[in-house]
CSV table of C-alpha atoms in Angstrom, one decimal:
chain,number,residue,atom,x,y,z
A,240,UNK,CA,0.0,0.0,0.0
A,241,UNK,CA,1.5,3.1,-0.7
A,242,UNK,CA,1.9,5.6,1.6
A,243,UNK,CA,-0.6,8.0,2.5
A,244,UNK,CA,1.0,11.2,1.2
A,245,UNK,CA,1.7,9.9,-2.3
A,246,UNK,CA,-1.5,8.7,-2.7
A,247,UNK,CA,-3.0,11.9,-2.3
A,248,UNK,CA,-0.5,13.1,-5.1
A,249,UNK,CA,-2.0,10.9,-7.6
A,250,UNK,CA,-5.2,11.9,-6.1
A,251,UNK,CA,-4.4,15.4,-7.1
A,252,UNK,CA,-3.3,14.5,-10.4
A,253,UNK,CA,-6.4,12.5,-11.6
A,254,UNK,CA,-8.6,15.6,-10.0
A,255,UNK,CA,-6.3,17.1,-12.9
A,256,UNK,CA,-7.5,14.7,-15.3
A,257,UNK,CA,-10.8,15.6,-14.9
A,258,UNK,CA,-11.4,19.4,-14.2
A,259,UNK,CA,-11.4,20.4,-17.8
A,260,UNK,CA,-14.4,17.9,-19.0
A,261,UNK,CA,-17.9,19.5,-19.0
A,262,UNK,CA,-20.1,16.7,-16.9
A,263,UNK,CA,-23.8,17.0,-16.2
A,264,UNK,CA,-26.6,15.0,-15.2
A,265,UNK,CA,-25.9,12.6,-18.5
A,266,UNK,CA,-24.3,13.1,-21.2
A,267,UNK,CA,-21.0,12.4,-23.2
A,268,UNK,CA,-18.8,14.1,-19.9
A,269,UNK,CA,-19.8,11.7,-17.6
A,270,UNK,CA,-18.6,8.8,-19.9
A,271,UNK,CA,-15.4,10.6,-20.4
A,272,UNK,CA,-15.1,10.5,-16.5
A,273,UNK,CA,-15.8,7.3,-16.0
A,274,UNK,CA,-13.4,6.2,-18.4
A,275,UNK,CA,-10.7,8.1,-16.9
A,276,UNK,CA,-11.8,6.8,-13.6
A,277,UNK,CA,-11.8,3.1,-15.2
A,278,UNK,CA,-8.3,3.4,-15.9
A,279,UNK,CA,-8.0,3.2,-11.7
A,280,UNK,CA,-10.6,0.8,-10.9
A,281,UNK,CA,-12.7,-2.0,-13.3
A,282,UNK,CA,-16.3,-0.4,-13.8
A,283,UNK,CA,-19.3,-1.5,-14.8
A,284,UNK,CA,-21.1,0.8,-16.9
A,285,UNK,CA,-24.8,1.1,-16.8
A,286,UNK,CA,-26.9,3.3,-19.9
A,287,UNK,CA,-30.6,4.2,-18.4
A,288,UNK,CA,-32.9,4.6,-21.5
A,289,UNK,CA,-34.7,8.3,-21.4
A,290,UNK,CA,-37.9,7.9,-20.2
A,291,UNK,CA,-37.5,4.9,-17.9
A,292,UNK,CA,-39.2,5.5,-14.9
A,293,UNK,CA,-37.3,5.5,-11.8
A,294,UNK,CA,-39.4,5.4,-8.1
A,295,UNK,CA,-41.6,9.0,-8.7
A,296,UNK,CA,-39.0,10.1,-11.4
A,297,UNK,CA,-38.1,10.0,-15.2
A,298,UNK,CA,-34.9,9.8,-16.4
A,299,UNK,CA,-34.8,12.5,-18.4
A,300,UNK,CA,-33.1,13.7,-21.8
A,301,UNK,CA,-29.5,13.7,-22.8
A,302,UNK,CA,-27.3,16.9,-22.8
A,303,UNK,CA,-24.6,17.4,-24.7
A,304,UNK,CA,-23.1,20.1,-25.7
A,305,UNK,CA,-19.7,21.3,-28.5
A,306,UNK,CA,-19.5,24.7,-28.1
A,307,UNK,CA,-20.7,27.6,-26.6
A,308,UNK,CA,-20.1,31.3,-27.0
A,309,UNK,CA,-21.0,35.2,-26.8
A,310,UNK,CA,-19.3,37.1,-29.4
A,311,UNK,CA,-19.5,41.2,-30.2
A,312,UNK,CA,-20.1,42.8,-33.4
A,313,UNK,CA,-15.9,42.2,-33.6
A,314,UNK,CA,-16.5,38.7,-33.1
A,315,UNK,CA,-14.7,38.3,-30.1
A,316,UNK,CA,-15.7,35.8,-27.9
A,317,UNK,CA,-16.5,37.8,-24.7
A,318,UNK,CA,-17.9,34.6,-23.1
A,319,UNK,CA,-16.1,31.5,-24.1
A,320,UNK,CA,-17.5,27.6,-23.0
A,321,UNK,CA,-13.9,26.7,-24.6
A,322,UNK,CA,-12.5,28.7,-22.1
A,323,UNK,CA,-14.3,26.9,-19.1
A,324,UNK,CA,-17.6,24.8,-18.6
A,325,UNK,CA,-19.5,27.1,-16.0
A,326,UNK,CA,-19.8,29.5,-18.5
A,327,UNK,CA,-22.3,28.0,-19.8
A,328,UNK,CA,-26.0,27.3,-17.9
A,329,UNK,CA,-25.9,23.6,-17.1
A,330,UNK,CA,-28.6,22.1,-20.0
A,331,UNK,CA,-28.9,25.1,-21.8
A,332,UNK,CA,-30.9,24.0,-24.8
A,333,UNK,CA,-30.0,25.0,-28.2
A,334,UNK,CA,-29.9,29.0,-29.3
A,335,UNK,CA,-28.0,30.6,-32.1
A,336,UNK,CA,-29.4,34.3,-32.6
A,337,UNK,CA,-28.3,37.9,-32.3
A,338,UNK,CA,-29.7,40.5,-29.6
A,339,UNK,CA,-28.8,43.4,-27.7
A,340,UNK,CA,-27.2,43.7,-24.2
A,341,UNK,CA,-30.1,44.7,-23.0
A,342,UNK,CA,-32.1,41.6,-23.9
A,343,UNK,CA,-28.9,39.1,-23.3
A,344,UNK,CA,-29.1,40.6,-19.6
A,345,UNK,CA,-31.8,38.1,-18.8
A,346,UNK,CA,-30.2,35.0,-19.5
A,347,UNK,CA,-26.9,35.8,-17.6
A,348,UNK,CA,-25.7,35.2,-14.4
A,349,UNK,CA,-23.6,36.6,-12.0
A,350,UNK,CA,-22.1,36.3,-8.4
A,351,UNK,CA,-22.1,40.6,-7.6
A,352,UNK,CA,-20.5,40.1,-4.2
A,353,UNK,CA,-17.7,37.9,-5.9
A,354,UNK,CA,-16.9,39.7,-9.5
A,355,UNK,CA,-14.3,37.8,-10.4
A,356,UNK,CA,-16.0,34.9,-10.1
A,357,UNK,CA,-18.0,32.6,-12.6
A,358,UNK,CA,-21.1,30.8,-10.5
A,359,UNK,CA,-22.1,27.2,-11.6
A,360,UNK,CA,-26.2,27.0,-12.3
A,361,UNK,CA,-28.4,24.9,-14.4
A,362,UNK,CA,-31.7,23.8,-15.8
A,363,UNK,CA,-31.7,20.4,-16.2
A,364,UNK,CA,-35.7,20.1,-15.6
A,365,UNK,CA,-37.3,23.1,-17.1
A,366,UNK,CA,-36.1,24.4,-21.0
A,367,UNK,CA,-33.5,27.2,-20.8
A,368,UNK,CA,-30.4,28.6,-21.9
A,369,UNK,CA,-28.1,31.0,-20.2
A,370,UNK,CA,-24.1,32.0,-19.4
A,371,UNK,CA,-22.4,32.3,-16.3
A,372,UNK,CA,-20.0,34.9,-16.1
A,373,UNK,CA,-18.0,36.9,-13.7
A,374,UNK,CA,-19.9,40.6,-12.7
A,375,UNK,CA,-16.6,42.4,-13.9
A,376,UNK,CA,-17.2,40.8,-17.1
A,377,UNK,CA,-20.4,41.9,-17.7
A,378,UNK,CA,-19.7,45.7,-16.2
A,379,UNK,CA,-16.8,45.9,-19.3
A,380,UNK,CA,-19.7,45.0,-21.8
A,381,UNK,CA,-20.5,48.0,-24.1
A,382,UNK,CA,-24.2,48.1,-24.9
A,383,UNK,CA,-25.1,46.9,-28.9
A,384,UNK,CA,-25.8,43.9,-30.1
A,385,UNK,CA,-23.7,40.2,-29.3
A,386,UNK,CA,-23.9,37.1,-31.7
A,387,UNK,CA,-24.8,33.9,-29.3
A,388,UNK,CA,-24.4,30.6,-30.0
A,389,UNK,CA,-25.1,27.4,-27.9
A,390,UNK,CA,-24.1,24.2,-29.5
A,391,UNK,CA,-26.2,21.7,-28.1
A,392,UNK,CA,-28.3,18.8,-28.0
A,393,UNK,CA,-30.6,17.8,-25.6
A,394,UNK,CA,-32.2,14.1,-27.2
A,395,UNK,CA,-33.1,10.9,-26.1
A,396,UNK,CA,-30.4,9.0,-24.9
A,397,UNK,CA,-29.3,7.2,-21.7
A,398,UNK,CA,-28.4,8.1,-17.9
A,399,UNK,CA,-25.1,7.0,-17.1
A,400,UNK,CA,-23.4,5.8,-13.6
A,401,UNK,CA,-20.9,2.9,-12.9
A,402,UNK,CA,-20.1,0.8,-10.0
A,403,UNK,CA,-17.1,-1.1,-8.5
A,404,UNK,CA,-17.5,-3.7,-6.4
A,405,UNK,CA,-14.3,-5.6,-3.8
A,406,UNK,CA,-15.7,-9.0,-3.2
A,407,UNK,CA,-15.7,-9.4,0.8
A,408,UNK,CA,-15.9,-12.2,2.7
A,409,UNK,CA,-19.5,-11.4,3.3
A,410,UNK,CA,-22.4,-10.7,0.8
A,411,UNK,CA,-23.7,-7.7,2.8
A,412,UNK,CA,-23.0,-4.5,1.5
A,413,UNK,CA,-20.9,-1.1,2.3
A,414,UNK,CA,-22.2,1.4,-0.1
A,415,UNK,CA,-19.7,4.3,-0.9
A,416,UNK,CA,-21.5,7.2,-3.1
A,417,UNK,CA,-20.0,10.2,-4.9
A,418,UNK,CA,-21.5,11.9,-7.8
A,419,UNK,CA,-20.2,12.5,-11.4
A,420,UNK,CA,-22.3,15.2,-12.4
A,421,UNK,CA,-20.5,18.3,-12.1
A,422,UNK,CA,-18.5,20.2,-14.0
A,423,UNK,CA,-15.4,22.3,-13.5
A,424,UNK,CA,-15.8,22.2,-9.9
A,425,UNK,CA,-12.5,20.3,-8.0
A,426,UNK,CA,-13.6,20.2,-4.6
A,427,UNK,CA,-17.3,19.8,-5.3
A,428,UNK,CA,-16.8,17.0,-6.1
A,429,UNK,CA,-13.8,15.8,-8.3
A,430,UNK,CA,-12.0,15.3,-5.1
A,431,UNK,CA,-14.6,12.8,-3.7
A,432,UNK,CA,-15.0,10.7,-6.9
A,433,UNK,CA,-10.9,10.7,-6.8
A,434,UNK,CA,-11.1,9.7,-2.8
A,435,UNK,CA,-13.9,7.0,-3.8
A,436,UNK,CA,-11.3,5.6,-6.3
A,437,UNK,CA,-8.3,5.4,-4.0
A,438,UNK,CA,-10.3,3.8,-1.5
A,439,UNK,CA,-11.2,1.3,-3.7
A,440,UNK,CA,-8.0,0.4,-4.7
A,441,UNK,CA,-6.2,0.6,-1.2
A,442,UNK,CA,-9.5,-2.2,0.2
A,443,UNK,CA,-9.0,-4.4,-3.0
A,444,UNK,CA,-4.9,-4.8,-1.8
A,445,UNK,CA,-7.0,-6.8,1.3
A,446,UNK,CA,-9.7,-8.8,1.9
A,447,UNK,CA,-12.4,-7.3,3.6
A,448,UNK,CA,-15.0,-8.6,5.6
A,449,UNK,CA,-18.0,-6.7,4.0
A,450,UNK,CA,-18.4,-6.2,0.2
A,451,UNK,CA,-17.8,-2.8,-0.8
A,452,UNK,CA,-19.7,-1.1,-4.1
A,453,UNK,CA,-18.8,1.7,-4.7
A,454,UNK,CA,-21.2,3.9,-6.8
A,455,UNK,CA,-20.0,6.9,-9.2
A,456,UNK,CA,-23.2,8.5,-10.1
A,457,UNK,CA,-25.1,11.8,-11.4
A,458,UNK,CA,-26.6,13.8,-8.2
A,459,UNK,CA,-30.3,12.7,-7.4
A,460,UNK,CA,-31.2,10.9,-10.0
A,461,UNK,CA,-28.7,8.7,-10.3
A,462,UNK,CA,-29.1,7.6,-6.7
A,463,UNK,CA,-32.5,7.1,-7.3
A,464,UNK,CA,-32.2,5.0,-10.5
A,465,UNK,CA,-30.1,3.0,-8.8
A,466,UNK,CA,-32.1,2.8,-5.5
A,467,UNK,CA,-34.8,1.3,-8.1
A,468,UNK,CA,-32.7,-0.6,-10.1
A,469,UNK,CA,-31.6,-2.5,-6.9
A,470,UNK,CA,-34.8,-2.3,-4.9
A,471,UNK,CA,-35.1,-5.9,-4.6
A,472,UNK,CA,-31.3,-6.4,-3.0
A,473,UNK,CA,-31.2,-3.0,-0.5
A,474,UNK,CA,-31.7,-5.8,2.5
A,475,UNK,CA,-28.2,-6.2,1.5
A,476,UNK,CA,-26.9,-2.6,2.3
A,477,UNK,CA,-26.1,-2.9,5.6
A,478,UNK,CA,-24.0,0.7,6.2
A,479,UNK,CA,-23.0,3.7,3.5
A,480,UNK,CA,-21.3,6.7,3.4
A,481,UNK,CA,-21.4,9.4,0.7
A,482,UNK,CA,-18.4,11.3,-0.1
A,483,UNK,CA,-18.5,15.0,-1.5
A,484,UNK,CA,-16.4,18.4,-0.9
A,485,UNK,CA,-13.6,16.1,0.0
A,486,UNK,CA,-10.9,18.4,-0.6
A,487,UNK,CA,-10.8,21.3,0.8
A,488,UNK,CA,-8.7,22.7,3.4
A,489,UNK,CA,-11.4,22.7,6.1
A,490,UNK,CA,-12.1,20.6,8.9
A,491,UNK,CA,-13.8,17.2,8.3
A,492,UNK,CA,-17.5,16.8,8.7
A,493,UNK,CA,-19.7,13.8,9.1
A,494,UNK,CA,-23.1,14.1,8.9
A,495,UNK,CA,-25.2,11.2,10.3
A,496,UNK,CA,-27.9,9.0,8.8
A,497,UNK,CA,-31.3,9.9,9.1
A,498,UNK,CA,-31.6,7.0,11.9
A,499,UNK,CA,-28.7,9.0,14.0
A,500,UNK,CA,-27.7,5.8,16.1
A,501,UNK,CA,-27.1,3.6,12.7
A,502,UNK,CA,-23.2,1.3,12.7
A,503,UNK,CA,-22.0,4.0,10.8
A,504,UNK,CA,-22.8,7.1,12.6
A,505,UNK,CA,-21.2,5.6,15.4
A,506,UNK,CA,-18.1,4.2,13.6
A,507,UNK,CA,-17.4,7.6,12.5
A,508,UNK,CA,-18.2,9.6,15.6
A,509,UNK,CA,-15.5,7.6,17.3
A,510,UNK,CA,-12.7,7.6,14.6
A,511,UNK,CA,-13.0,11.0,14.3
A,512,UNK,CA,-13.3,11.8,18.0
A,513,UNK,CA,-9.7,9.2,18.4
A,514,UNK,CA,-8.4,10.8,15.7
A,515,UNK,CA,-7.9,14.3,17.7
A,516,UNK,CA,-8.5,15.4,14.2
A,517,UNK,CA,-10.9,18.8,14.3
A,518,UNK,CA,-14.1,17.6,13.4
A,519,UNK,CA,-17.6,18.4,13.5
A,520,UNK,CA,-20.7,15.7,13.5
A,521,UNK,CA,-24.0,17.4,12.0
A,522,UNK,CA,-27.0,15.7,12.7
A,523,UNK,CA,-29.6,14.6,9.7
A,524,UNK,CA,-31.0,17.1,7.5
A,525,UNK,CA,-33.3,16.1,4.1
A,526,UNK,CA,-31.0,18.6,2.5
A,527,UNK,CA,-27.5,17.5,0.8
A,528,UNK,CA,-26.4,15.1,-1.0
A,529,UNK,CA,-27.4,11.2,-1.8
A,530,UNK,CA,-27.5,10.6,1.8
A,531,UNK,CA,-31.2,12.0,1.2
A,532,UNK,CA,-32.0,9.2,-0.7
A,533,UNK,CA,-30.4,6.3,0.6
A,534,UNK,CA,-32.0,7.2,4.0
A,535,UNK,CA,-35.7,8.5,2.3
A,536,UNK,CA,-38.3,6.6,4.8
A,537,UNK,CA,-39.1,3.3,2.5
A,538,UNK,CA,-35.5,2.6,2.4
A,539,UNK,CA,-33.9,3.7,5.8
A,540,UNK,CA,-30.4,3.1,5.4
A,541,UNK,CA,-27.9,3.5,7.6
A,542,UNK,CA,-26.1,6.2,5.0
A,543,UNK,CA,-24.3,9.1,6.4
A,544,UNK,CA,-21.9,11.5,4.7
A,545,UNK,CA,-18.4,12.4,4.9
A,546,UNK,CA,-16.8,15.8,3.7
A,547,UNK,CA,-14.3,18.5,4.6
A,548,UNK,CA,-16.6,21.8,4.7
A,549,UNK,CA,-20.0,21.0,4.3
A,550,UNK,CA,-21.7,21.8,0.9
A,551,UNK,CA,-22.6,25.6,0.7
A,552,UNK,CA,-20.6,26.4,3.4
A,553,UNK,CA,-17.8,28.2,2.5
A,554,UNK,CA,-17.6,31.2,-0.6
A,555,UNK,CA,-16.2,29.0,-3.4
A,556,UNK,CA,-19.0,26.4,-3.5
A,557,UNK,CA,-20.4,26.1,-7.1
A,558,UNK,CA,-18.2,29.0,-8.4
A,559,UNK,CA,-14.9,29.3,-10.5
A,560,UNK,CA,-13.1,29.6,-7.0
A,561,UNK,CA,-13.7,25.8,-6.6
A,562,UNK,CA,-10.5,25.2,-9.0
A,563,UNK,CA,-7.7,22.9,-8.8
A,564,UNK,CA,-6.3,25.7,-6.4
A,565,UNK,CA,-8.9,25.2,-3.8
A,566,UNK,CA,-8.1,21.2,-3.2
A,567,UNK,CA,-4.7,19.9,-1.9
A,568,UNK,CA,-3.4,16.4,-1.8
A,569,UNK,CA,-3.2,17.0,1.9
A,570,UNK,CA,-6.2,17.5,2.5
A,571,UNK,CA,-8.1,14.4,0.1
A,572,UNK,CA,-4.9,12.4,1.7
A,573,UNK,CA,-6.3,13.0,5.0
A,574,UNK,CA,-9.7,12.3,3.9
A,575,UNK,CA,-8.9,8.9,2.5
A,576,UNK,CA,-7.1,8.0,5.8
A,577,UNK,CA,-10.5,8.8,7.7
A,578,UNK,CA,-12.1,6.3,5.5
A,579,UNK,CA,-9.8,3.5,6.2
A,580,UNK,CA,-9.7,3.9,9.5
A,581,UNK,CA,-13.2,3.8,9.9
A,582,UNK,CA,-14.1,0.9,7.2
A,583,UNK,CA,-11.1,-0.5,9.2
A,584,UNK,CA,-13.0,-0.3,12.0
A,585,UNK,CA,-16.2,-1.3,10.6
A,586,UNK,CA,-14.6,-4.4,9.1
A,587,UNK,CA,-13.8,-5.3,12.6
A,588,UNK,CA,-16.8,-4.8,14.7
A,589,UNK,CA,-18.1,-7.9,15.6
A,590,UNK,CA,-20.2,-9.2,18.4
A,591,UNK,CA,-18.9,-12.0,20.9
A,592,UNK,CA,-20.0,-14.5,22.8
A,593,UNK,CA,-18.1,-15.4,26.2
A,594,UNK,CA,-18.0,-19.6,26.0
A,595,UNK,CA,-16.2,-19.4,29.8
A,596,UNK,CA,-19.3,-17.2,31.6
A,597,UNK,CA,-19.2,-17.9,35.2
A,598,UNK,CA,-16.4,-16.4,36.8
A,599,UNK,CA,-13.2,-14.7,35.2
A,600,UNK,CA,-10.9,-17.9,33.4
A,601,UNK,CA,-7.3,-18.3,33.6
A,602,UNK,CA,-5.9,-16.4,30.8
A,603,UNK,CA,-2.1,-16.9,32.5
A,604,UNK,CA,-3.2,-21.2,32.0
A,605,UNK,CA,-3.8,-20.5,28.2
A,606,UNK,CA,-0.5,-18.4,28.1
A,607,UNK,CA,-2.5,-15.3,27.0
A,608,UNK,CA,-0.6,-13.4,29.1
A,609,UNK,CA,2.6,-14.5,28.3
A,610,UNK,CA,1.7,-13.8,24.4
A,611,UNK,CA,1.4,-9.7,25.6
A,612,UNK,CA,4.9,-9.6,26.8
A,613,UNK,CA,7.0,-7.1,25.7
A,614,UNK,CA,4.2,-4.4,24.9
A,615,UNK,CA,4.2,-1.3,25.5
A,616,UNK,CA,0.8,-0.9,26.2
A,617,UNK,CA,0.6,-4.5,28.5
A,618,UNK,CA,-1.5,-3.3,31.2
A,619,UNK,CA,-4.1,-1.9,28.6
A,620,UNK,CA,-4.3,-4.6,26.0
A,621,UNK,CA,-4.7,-6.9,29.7
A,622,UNK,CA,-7.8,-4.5,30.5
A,623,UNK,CA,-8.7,-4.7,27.0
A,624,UNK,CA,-9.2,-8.7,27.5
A,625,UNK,CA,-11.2,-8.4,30.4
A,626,UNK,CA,-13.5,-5.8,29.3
A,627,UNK,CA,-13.9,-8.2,26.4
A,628,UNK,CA,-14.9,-11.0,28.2
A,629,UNK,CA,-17.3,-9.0,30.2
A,630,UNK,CA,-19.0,-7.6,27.7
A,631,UNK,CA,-18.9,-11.0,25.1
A,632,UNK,CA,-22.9,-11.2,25.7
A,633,UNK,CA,-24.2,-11.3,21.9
A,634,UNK,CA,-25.4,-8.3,22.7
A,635,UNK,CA,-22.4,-5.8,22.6
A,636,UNK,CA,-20.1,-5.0,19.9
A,637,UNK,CA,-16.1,-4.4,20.1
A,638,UNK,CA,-17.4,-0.4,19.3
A,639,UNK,CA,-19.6,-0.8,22.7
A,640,UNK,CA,-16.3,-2.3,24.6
A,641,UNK,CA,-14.1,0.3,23.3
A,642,UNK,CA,-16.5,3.1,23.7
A,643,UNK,CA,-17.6,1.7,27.2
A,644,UNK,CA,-13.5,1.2,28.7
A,645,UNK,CA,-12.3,4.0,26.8
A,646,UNK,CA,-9.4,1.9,25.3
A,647,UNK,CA,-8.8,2.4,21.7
A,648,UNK,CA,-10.5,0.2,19.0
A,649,UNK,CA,-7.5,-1.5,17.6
A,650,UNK,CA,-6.7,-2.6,21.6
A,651,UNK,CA,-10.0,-4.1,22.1
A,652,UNK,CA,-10.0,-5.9,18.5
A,653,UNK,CA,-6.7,-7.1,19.0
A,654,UNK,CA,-7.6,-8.7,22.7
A,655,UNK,CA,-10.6,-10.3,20.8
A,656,UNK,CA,-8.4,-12.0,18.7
A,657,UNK,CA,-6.2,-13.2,21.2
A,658,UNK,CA,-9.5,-14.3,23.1
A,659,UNK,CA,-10.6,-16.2,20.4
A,660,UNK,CA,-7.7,-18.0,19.2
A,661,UNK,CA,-7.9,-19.3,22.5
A,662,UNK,CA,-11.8,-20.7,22.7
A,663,UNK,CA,-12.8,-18.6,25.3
A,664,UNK,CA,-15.1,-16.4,22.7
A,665,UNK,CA,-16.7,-17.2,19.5
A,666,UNK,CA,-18.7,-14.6,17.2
């Protein structure tokens, strides 16, 4: 496994990779994607018909787009899509004409208390076209008439997403869910589909216990076309965590499931609070990303969400200021360590039976205390065992010993072992 700080170089380079493709809800930028991101990890591609109905929605048309542009009478390009993707209003349907300023004004957008930057909007449900542009752009622009163009189609096609699945030892499931839908945008959320990757790769160099898919999919409705695609197996998702605004140089976030107390929510609570990393754990809203979804009422997951700072809080969110100088490998480096530790963790958690109940056995007789020699930590990982046989009712996991005794999880996992090598517990 490489080390941590390399792998969030390459991170940083395949955020690269990416930055300059123009992605939307379909469309040929999310294929381009998830052929980069196939160069990584194996995918398997799914193509959603338009028109397929999906729980209460429809997948809808395919976008794509060639070129885009607003020219003067010189015909400069004052407004160039060539120049970045947000300029242009996320499914902005076909348009080539010639108008005034005046009229032009209502189909651009601007950030006024940012000038410099471009904002990132769209109509994916409602026919429109538009530009983004920054304000100081649009001060400079003489009054007269501009040429515009938007090279478009918006067609029946297909919705696009792809999974990757590292077989487990088990058949139940760990979702892991980023989305593939925006454009030129690095922390939201090129740096979560390039964490999802890594953290692919680093679980497939082991075996895990649970089966991990992990799902690289448009925002909303790709959740949801896969929620319905895979109605019939959700029984086995048994934990999930979506990854988004991954990033950033903020503080990490988790924000829990809708159930609050689900495997997951408490997994991370405690890595995080171990960690001594500066954290924050947000309680449920119906407001985000997939985690909406995957926890909606009829399906009730146990799917929470991990970023750096939240979405829409901090300036840059869905503007030009999200760029490839807004992300360091640091920072999606640090990430991808939260992850493992907590899948590590998760992977772990297990719940015990004690097969020697009535009264405290001999560990010194089985040589279980001989087998601790040496450590550093002897007294605790000898506390560790005790708490473990305590507590090995069927009813308490290694997470409740650890969080019960205050020793660290890897203590209390590692006296399990040791337990059960030697009969005295079985899971």
């Amino acid at each position: 496994m490489a080390p941590v700080t390399a792998l969030g170089e390459e991170m940083y380079a395949l955020v690269e990779r990416m930055y300059p493709l123009c992605r939307s809800i379909t469309g040929d930028g999310v294929r381009a994607t998830l052929d980069i991101v196939g160069e990584y990890v194996p995918l398997q591609v799914h193509e959603v018909p338009t028109g397929t109905r999906v729980l209460d929605w429809t997948v809808p048309q395919e976008w794509n787009i060639r070129d885009a542009y607003i020219a003067d009478t010189a015909g400069n390009r004052v407004v160039d899509f060539a120049a970045s993707s947000l300029h242009v209003l996320g499914y902005s349907v076909p348009v080539s004409a010639t108008m005034p300023l005046a009229a032009l004004r209502a189909h651009l957008h601007t950030l006024p208390d940012h000038p410099k930057w471009v904002p990132y909007h769209t109509s994916y449900y409602q026919p429109e076209w538009g530009f983004c542009l920054a304000q100081e752009t649009l001060d400079a622009l003489p009054d007269g008439e501009y040429e515009v163009c938007v090279d478009s189609t918006l067609a029946d096609g297909h919705l696009t997403y792809a999974e990757h699945v590292v077989p487990g030892q088990v058949a139940d499931e760990v979702i892991v869910s980023c989305h593939v839908c925006h454009p030129s945008l690095a922390n939201d959320n090129l740096a979560g589909i390039a964490v999802a990757t890594f953290l692919a790769r680093t679980l497939a160099e082991q075996t895990p216990y649970y089966t991990y898919r992990f799902l690289f999919a448009p925002g909303t409705i790709g959740a949801i076309t896969w929620l319905a695609r895979n109605a019939e197996r959700i029984e086995q998702v048994k934990h999930g965590l979506v990854l988004a605004c991954a990033g950033d140089p903020g503080q990490l976030t988790y924000k829990e499931s809708r159930r609050g107390d689900a495997e997951i929510d408490r997994v991370l609570r405690h890595v995080l609070a171990a960690s001594g990393r500066p954290h924050r754990v947000a309680e449920f809203t119906p407001y985000g990303y997939d985690e909406r979804q995957f926890c909606s009422p009829g399906f009730d997951l146990g799917v929470g969400s991990l970023s750096r700072t939240p979405y829409a809080g901090y300036p840059e969110y869905h503007t030009s200021a999200d760029n490839l100088d807004f992300v360091s490998p640091e920072a999606m480096a640090d990430t991808l360590a939260v992850c493992r530790e907590a899948f590590t963790v998760l992977d772990r958690n297990r719940r015990y039976v004690n097969l020697s109940p009535y009264g405290e056995p001999q560990l010194g007789r089985r040589g279980l205390y001989d087998a601790l020699g040496g450590r550093s930590d002897t007294k605790q990982a000898q506390m560790a065992m005790l708490w473990v046989l305590s507590l090995s009712d069927g009813e308490h996991s290694l997470l409740d010993v650890a969080e019960r005794s205050g020793l660290p999880f890897d203590t209390v996992a590692a006296a399990a072992g040791a337990l059960h090598g030697a009969g005295l517990i079985k899971a």
